[in-house]
Amino acid sequence: MDNINYDYDAIEIKTSFFSLLYSGIILLTLFIIYYIIGHLFFENKLYTDYEVKNNLVRVLFSLVFAGSCSLFELVIFEITDILGLSSRRFYWKIVIYFMLGLVSFVIPFYQSYTVCAFSKIRHIHVTFTIILFLLYLLVFWRISIYFPIYSKYAAPKDINALTEGIGRVGIFGVTFMAILSAFGAVNSPYTTLSIFLKPISKNDINVAERKYQKTMENILMKKRRLLKLKEKHMESEQHNQRQSLAHIFNIFKPKTNEISKLNEEIQELELFNRQLFQAIDELYIEKDKIAFSQTWLGKYNNKLGYFFSGYCLYKIVMTVVNILFNRIGETDPITYGLDIVVKSLQLNIDVNLWSKQLSFIFIGVLILVSIRGLLIQIMKIFQNYSKALSPDIIVLFLAWFMGTYFLSFVLMMRMNLPPQYRTIITDVLKSIEFDFYQRWFDVIFLISALLSIVFLYMVDQLQKQKLLLE
C-alpha cells in the first residue's frame, strides 16, 4: 500500500513538473513573439527619423512591452481556463516579479546613469548616478507611509516583496491611468462629434498660406542681409587688424550689435513661421474632417461618437456618485448589465454562463484598447519631446511609464472581472487594499476631468484667436 502511495505521489510530481515545463515553453514562445512586436514598434513607429545607438535601451523597452502583454495573456488564460491552474499561478508570480524588477530597479537605475552622463569623468558620473538612484529609492520606499496600500485584514505573512513592490508602483500607475482616462473621457466627444468641427473654407487656408509665404520671403531677405553684414564685418576685421584694440572695439561694436539684433529677428520669424505651418496643417486636417463627416462612414462614426460620449459622461457621473457616497462596486459591469437586461426582458438565460463569454470579449477589447491608447500616448510624448531631450532618456521614461501603467491596470482590472476570475489577482496580492486604489482612481479622475475641460476650452479659445490673426 505504501509503495502504491509512493508511486502515486511520484507520478503527481512528475505530471506537475511536465505541466510547468509545457506551460513554460508556450509562455516563453509567446513572450519572444511579444518582444519582437515591441522591437518592431520601437524601430518602425517611435524612431523612424532618429537613431538610438544604445542597444540596452531598445532591449529594455521591448522587454517591458513583452512583459506587459504576458500579464494580460495570463488573465485571458484564467478566464478561458487555458493551461493548468498551478502553472498559471506560478508564471503569474514570475511575470509580476519580472515586471517589478524592471520598473522598480533596473530602469530607474539606468535612467539615473543616463541622466548623469553629462559628466565625462567616470567616478563623478558613477557618484551622481548612485546619489540620484538612492534618492529615487527613498521616495519609492517612503511613499507607502502616506497611502493605505495594505488591507487592514492582511496578515504579516501575506506582506512580501511582491505586494510591497506592486503596492508602491500602483500609486504611480493608477494616477497615470486616472489622468489619461479623464482626458480621454472629456476629449472623446470633442474629437468624435461633428458638432465640434470648425467651419473651414478654402479661402481661410489660402490666406494662411499667403501669410506663410510672405513670412518665408521676409526671413530669406533678412538672412541675405545678415550674410552681407558678416562679410563686411570680416573685411573690416582684416583691414583694421593692425589698429589699436580700443579703436577696433569702437568700430566693430555697432556692427556686432546689428548682427546680433538681426539674428534675434530671424529666430523670432522662424518660430512664428513654424507655428503658422502647424496652424495651416491643422486647417487642412479640420477641412478633411468636415469632408469625411459628410460621407456615410463619417455619419456612422458620428453616431458611434454619441454612444461613446454618453459612456464617457456616464463614467464621470458615476465617479462623482462613488466619491460622494463612498461607494465601491462589487459586481463586474458585464454581470451587472446582463442581469439588468435579463430581468427587464424576462429572458431565460444563464447569467453566469454568458457573463463568462462576454467577460472574455470585454476584457480582450479592454486590453487591446488600453495597449493601443497607451502606445498612441507614447508616440505623442516622443514626438513632442524627442528634439528637446536625449532619445535614450525619453525611451527609458516611456518604458518605465508603460510598465507602471500596465502593472496598475491589473489592479484596476480586478473590478471588471466576475468574482470567480478575480482569484488570479487576489490570491497573489491578498494583502493589497484594492478599495483604496479604486477610490484614489475616482478622485484623480474627477480632478483631471475638470482640469481637462478647462484645458480644452483654453486651447479652443487660443485656436480661435490664432485663426483670427491669420
XYZ file of C-alpha atoms in Angstrom:
470
model
C 0.000 0.000 0.000
C 2.854 2.354 0.905
C 4.508 1.549 -2.419
C 1.288 2.433 -4.274
C 1.032 5.786 -2.453
C 4.708 6.470 -3.141
C 4.226 5.703 -6.852
C 1.115 7.921 -6.968
C 2.992 10.847 -5.382
C 5.913 10.372 -7.790
C 3.559 10.356 -10.794
C 1.811 13.508 -9.481
C 5.134 15.346 -9.028
C 6.295 14.217 -12.465
C 2.997 15.356 -14.051
C 3.226 18.702 -12.270
C 6.802 19.169 -13.487
C 5.902 18.382 -17.101
C 2.855 20.659 -16.845
C 5.084 23.530 -15.692
C 7.616 22.762 -18.419
C 4.951 22.585 -21.136
C 3.330 25.828 -19.948
C 6.731 27.486 -19.679
C 7.609 26.629 -23.290
C 4.296 28.065 -24.542
C 4.593 31.244 -22.469
C 8.250 31.742 -23.390
C 7.420 31.369 -27.094
C 4.645 33.948 -26.782
C 6.959 36.218 -24.774
C 9.524 36.116 -27.606
C 6.783 36.994 -30.118
C 5.699 39.963 -27.967
C 9.333 41.026 -27.648
C 9.720 41.036 -31.441
C 6.491 43.049 -31.837
C 7.712 45.566 -29.245
C 11.058 45.832 -31.011
C 9.371 46.375 -34.392
C 7.097 49.044 -32.908
C 10.140 50.757 -31.444
C 12.037 50.700 -34.739
C 9.206 51.461 -37.164
C 6.961 53.812 -35.167
C 8.954 55.600 -32.484
C 12.341 56.027 -34.118
C 11.783 56.287 -37.843
C 13.770 59.539 -38.078
C 16.090 59.125 -35.098
C 18.763 56.593 -34.327
C 19.158 55.128 -30.858
C 22.683 53.798 -30.634
C 22.237 52.320 -27.163
C 21.055 48.734 -27.673
C 20.267 48.262 -23.973
C 17.592 50.969 -24.205
C 15.917 49.094 -27.078
C 16.094 45.824 -25.167
C 14.556 47.323 -22.006
C 11.666 48.876 -23.944
C 10.936 45.592 -25.752
C 11.183 43.568 -22.514
C 8.660 45.819 -20.763
C 6.302 45.575 -23.737
C 6.594 41.767 -23.779
C 6.120 41.528 -20.003
C 3.009 43.743 -20.151
C 1.458 41.576 -22.873
C 2.278 38.447 -20.853
C 0.392 39.841 -17.843
C -2.781 40.289 -19.861
C -2.273 36.981 -21.610
C -2.360 35.147 -18.271
C -5.590 36.946 -17.299
C -7.160 35.776 -20.579
C -5.861 32.247 -19.902
C -7.520 32.389 -16.465
C -10.904 33.236 -17.989
C -10.644 30.641 -20.768
C -9.019 28.015 -18.496
C -6.011 27.524 -20.780
C -3.008 25.747 -19.153
C -3.109 24.243 -15.672
C -4.212 26.274 -12.646
C -0.944 25.757 -10.751
C 1.084 26.644 -13.869
C -0.879 29.863 -14.385
C -0.346 30.972 -10.781
C 3.352 30.051 -10.856
C 4.106 32.004 -14.042
C 1.793 34.832 -12.977
C 4.083 35.449 -9.989
C 7.203 35.168 -12.147
C 5.914 37.734 -14.670
C 4.914 40.183 -11.911
C 8.325 39.809 -10.224
C 9.986 40.284 -13.611
C 7.997 43.456 -14.345
C 8.535 44.834 -10.842
C 12.273 44.268 -11.147
C 12.383 46.208 -14.417
C 10.094 49.047 -13.326
C 11.312 49.441 -9.743
C 15.067 48.955 -10.070
C 16.609 48.244 -13.487
C 15.048 51.096 -15.494
C 15.315 53.759 -12.727
C 18.982 52.873 -12.173
C 19.829 53.037 -15.863
C 17.784 56.221 -16.200
C 19.872 57.748 -13.399
C 23.024 56.615 -15.187
C 21.828 58.157 -18.473
C 20.727 61.457 -16.895
C 24.112 61.844 -15.189
C 26.005 61.228 -18.438
C 26.761 64.978 -18.640
C 29.959 64.263 -16.702
C 32.695 62.634 -18.788
C 34.758 61.836 -15.691
C 33.859 58.265 -14.745
C 33.994 58.461 -10.931
C 31.892 61.667 -10.900
C 29.394 60.057 -13.295
C 29.066 56.974 -11.076
C 28.798 59.073 -7.888
C 25.964 61.217 -9.256
C 24.224 58.090 -10.583
C 24.283 56.420 -7.156
C 23.068 59.594 -5.402
C 20.171 60.056 -7.836
C 19.180 56.382 -7.652
C 19.275 56.407 -3.832
C 17.017 59.487 -3.804
C 14.586 57.623 -6.045
C 14.666 54.560 -3.747
C 13.986 56.790 -0.737
C 10.897 58.301 -2.387
C 9.779 54.887 -3.664
C 10.057 53.300 -0.221
C 8.624 56.168 1.832
C 5.567 56.695 -0.376
C 3.715 53.830 1.336
C 3.678 55.828 4.594
C 1.258 58.376 3.126
C -1.107 55.940 1.380
C -3.087 52.990 2.869
C -1.899 50.434 0.332
C -2.308 47.390 2.628
C -5.577 45.844 3.739
C -6.329 46.173 7.458
C -7.139 42.446 7.455
C -3.796 41.470 5.916
C -1.670 39.077 7.966
C 2.058 39.914 8.299
C 2.948 36.730 6.394
C 0.923 37.941 3.392
C 3.033 41.107 3.016
C 6.026 40.144 0.893
C 8.341 41.691 -1.689
C 5.735 41.272 -4.421
C 2.958 43.134 -2.584
C 5.439 45.730 -1.276
C 6.523 46.475 -4.828
C 3.197 46.446 -6.639
C 1.557 48.443 -3.843
C 4.000 51.301 -4.390
C 4.074 51.047 -8.190
C 0.271 51.058 -8.158
C 0.152 54.559 -6.659
C 2.026 55.999 -9.642
C 0.303 53.803 -12.215
C -3.269 54.358 -11.017
C -2.599 58.113 -11.012
C -1.405 57.944 -14.637
C -4.407 55.803 -15.590
C -6.863 58.218 -13.993
C -5.318 61.252 -15.709
C -5.279 59.595 -19.152
C -8.798 58.165 -18.716
C -10.178 61.533 -17.613
C -8.627 63.381 -20.518
C -9.913 60.700 -22.896
C -13.428 60.915 -21.421
C -13.506 64.703 -21.890
C -11.657 64.791 -25.206
C -13.618 61.936 -26.825
C -16.800 63.956 -27.568
C -14.666 66.892 -28.703
C -12.804 64.800 -31.282
C -15.536 62.383 -32.450
C -18.690 64.520 -32.750
C -19.233 66.598 -35.893
C -20.917 69.413 -33.929
C -17.478 70.416 -32.621
C -15.968 70.752 -36.100
C -14.953 74.294 -37.026
C -16.184 75.633 -40.405
C -13.096 75.970 -42.608
C -13.202 77.375 -46.150
C -10.623 77.205 -48.921
C -10.184 80.968 -48.571
C -9.096 80.565 -44.910
C -6.351 78.174 -45.991
C -5.267 80.422 -48.883
C -4.945 83.445 -46.570
C -2.837 81.447 -44.094
C -0.614 80.060 -46.877
C -0.036 83.540 -48.348
C 0.971 84.796 -44.922
C 3.342 81.837 -44.534
C 4.905 82.556 -47.939
C 5.286 86.253 -47.111
C 6.980 85.447 -43.798
C 9.306 82.993 -45.545
C 10.310 85.688 -48.050
C 10.945 88.093 -45.169
C 13.191 85.514 -43.481
C 15.193 84.955 -46.679
C 15.603 88.714 -47.146
C 16.891 89.152 -43.600
C 19.257 86.178 -43.993
C 20.743 87.734 -47.142
C 21.174 90.991 -45.267
C 22.811 89.129 -42.375
C 25.228 87.411 -44.757
C 26.273 90.761 -46.251
C 26.811 92.264 -42.787
C 29.001 89.317 -41.786
C 31.061 89.697 -44.962
C 31.551 93.431 -44.299
C 32.453 92.630 -40.711
C 35.128 90.162 -41.842
C 36.544 92.662 -44.354
C 36.690 95.384 -41.700
C 38.398 92.996 -39.301
C 41.107 92.150 -41.837
C 41.553 95.830 -42.803
C 41.864 97.096 -39.247
C 43.761 94.215 -37.637
C 46.869 96.440 -37.152
C 45.000 99.255 -35.388
C 44.797 99.686 -31.642
C 42.485 97.405 -29.655
C 40.326 100.283 -28.384
C 39.851 101.697 -31.881
C 38.891 98.300 -33.260
C 36.352 97.806 -30.441
C 34.689 101.147 -31.210
C 34.499 100.356 -34.957
C 33.094 96.801 -34.559
C 30.615 97.340 -31.717
C 27.752 98.883 -33.795
C 28.116 96.209 -36.499
C 28.246 93.390 -33.927
C 25.091 94.695 -32.249
C 23.325 94.936 -35.602
C 24.273 91.338 -36.449
C 23.046 90.121 -33.059
C 19.756 92.021 -33.418
C 19.213 90.649 -36.921
C 19.854 87.082 -35.674
C 17.184 87.529 -32.998
C 14.690 88.853 -35.551
C 15.325 85.859 -37.823
C 14.850 83.389 -34.929
C 11.559 85.052 -33.943
C 10.297 84.955 -37.532
C 11.299 81.294 -37.910
C 9.455 80.424 -34.692
C 6.373 82.306 -35.917
C 6.587 80.546 -39.281
C 6.760 77.108 -37.623
C 3.633 77.932 -35.637
C 1.968 79.198 -38.810
C 2.880 75.971 -40.620
C 1.310 73.934 -37.798
C -1.806 76.114 -37.972
C -2.088 75.518 -41.742
C -1.695 71.779 -41.153
C -4.493 71.933 -38.556
C -6.702 73.808 -41.042
C -6.212 71.052 -43.636
C -6.936 68.361 -41.024
C -10.101 70.180 -39.943
C -11.200 70.578 -43.582
C -10.648 66.840 -44.196
C -12.685 66.034 -41.069
C -15.572 68.159 -42.364
C -15.458 66.385 -45.740
C -15.281 62.968 -44.042
C -18.243 63.799 -41.765
C -20.461 64.148 -44.876
C -19.762 60.554 -46.010
C -21.786 57.543 -44.814
C -18.808 56.283 -42.821
C -18.392 59.706 -41.221
C -22.077 59.760 -40.248
C -21.715 56.269 -38.769
C -18.650 57.372 -36.776
C -20.580 60.402 -35.565
C -23.400 58.197 -34.230
C -20.808 55.919 -32.634
C -19.256 59.047 -31.143
C -22.563 59.881 -29.431
C -22.601 56.407 -27.892
C -19.041 56.710 -26.556
C -19.709 60.274 -25.424
C -22.691 59.006 -23.446
C -20.487 56.337 -21.880
C -17.832 58.935 -21.007
C -20.478 61.180 -19.434
C -21.852 58.188 -17.505
C -18.341 57.394 -16.281
C -17.838 60.949 -14.994
C -21.264 60.992 -13.276
C -20.676 57.594 -11.634
C -17.269 58.771 -10.418
C -18.952 61.732 -8.692
C -21.529 59.355 -7.165
C -18.797 56.976 -5.953
C -16.912 59.835 -4.279
C -19.989 61.452 -2.678
C -21.417 58.198 -1.317
C -18.075 56.463 -0.690
C -19.253 53.626 -2.905
C -17.164 50.762 -4.274
C -18.705 48.485 -6.883
C -18.598 44.800 -6.043
C -20.195 43.467 -9.230
C -18.367 43.487 -12.534
C -20.076 45.607 -15.237
C -20.742 42.652 -17.558
C -22.604 40.555 -14.971
C -24.391 43.654 -13.645
C -25.511 44.806 -17.107
C -26.515 41.309 -18.238
C -28.504 40.784 -15.039
C -30.459 44.015 -15.659
C -31.227 43.035 -19.287
C -32.344 39.502 -18.327
C -34.648 40.762 -15.553
C -36.060 43.590 -17.682
C -36.839 41.381 -20.699
C -37.634 38.295 -18.562
C -35.273 36.117 -20.571
C -34.466 32.520 -19.647
C -30.665 32.862 -19.821
C -27.906 31.525 -17.576
C -26.282 34.804 -16.487
C -23.159 33.132 -15.059
C -22.526 31.152 -18.257
C -22.941 34.118 -20.592
C -21.089 36.512 -18.306
C -18.011 34.299 -18.718
C -18.141 34.516 -22.525
C -18.920 38.232 -22.574
C -16.277 38.930 -19.930
C -13.693 37.265 -22.145
C -14.670 39.518 -25.074
C -14.918 42.620 -22.872
C -11.541 42.083 -21.201
C -9.942 41.324 -24.572
C -11.291 44.550 -26.058
C -10.358 46.471 -22.897
C -6.780 45.183 -23.068
C -6.405 45.915 -26.796
C -7.858 49.412 -26.414
C -5.620 50.113 -23.410
C -2.459 48.939 -25.198
C -3.391 50.880 -28.340
C -4.269 54.003 -26.331
C -1.063 53.913 -24.340
C 1.085 53.380 -27.439
C -0.601 56.399 -29.059
C 0.165 58.476 -25.956
C 3.764 57.226 -26.019
C 4.124 58.299 -29.654
C 2.698 61.753 -28.836
C 5.106 62.201 -25.922
C 8.026 61.192 -28.102
C 7.019 63.493 -30.969
C 6.704 66.455 -28.593
C 9.951 65.991 -26.677
C 12.272 63.991 -28.949
C 14.154 67.102 -30.078
C 14.402 68.678 -26.630
C 15.731 65.693 -24.653
C 18.089 62.794 -25.210
C 16.310 59.932 -27.062
C 17.664 57.434 -24.503
C 16.119 59.367 -21.598
C 12.746 59.567 -23.358
C 12.627 55.857 -24.248
C 13.619 54.792 -20.725
C 10.891 57.018 -19.287
C 8.346 55.590 -21.732
C 9.383 52.029 -20.833
C 9.006 52.822 -17.116
C 5.684 54.558 -17.763
C 4.365 51.622 -19.804
C 5.375 49.021 -17.199
C 3.945 51.073 -14.328
C 0.716 51.674 -16.222
C 0.079 48.026 -17.074
C 1.008 46.676 -13.638
C -1.527 49.096 -12.177
C -4.039 48.196 -14.870
C -4.017 44.663 -13.472
C -5.043 46.071 -10.067
C -7.890 48.082 -11.584
C -8.974 45.301 -13.965
C -9.976 43.169 -10.976
C -13.272 45.087 -10.715
C -14.105 44.264 -14.360
C -13.769 40.522 -13.777
C -16.506 38.238 -12.434
C -15.690 37.128 -8.840
C -14.630 33.612 -9.890
C -11.872 35.052 -12.132
C -10.535 37.603 -9.665
C -8.656 34.951 -7.731
C -5.597 35.113 -10.006
C -5.143 38.687 -8.744
C -6.491 38.473 -5.181
C -4.701 35.222 -4.242
C -1.303 36.640 -5.157
C -1.985 40.191 -3.912
C -4.285 39.377 -0.994
C -2.683 41.971 1.328
C -3.360 44.862 -1.089
C -6.166 47.305 -0.243
C -7.943 47.238 -3.614
C -10.670 49.644 -2.469
C -8.072 52.362 -1.834
C -6.867 52.221 -5.440
C -10.455 52.406 -6.714
C -11.172 55.488 -4.580
C -7.830 57.068 -5.498
C -8.618 56.496 -9.170
C -12.042 58.141 -8.790
C -10.643 61.238 -7.048
C -7.810 61.772 -9.545
C -10.175 61.005 -12.438
C -12.658 63.686 -11.355
C -9.982 66.338 -10.744
C -8.311 65.536 -14.072
C -11.650 65.627 -15.918
C -12.395 69.125 -14.592
C -8.889 70.332 -15.449
C -9.177 68.747 -18.914
C -12.398 70.680 -19.568
C -10.650 73.939 -18.633
C -7.591 72.996 -20.693
C -9.572 72.114 -23.837
C -11.633 75.298 -23.511
C -8.464 77.407 -23.313
C -6.924 75.586 -26.295
C -10.118 76.151 -28.293
C -10.076 79.882 -27.474
C -6.397 80.160 -28.423
C -7.044 78.414 -31.747
C -9.892 80.825 -32.489
C -7.613 83.789 -31.750
C -4.905 82.264 -33.960
C -7.364 81.868 -36.835
C -8.484 85.496 -36.424
C -4.862 86.681 -36.527
C -4.296 84.745 -39.711
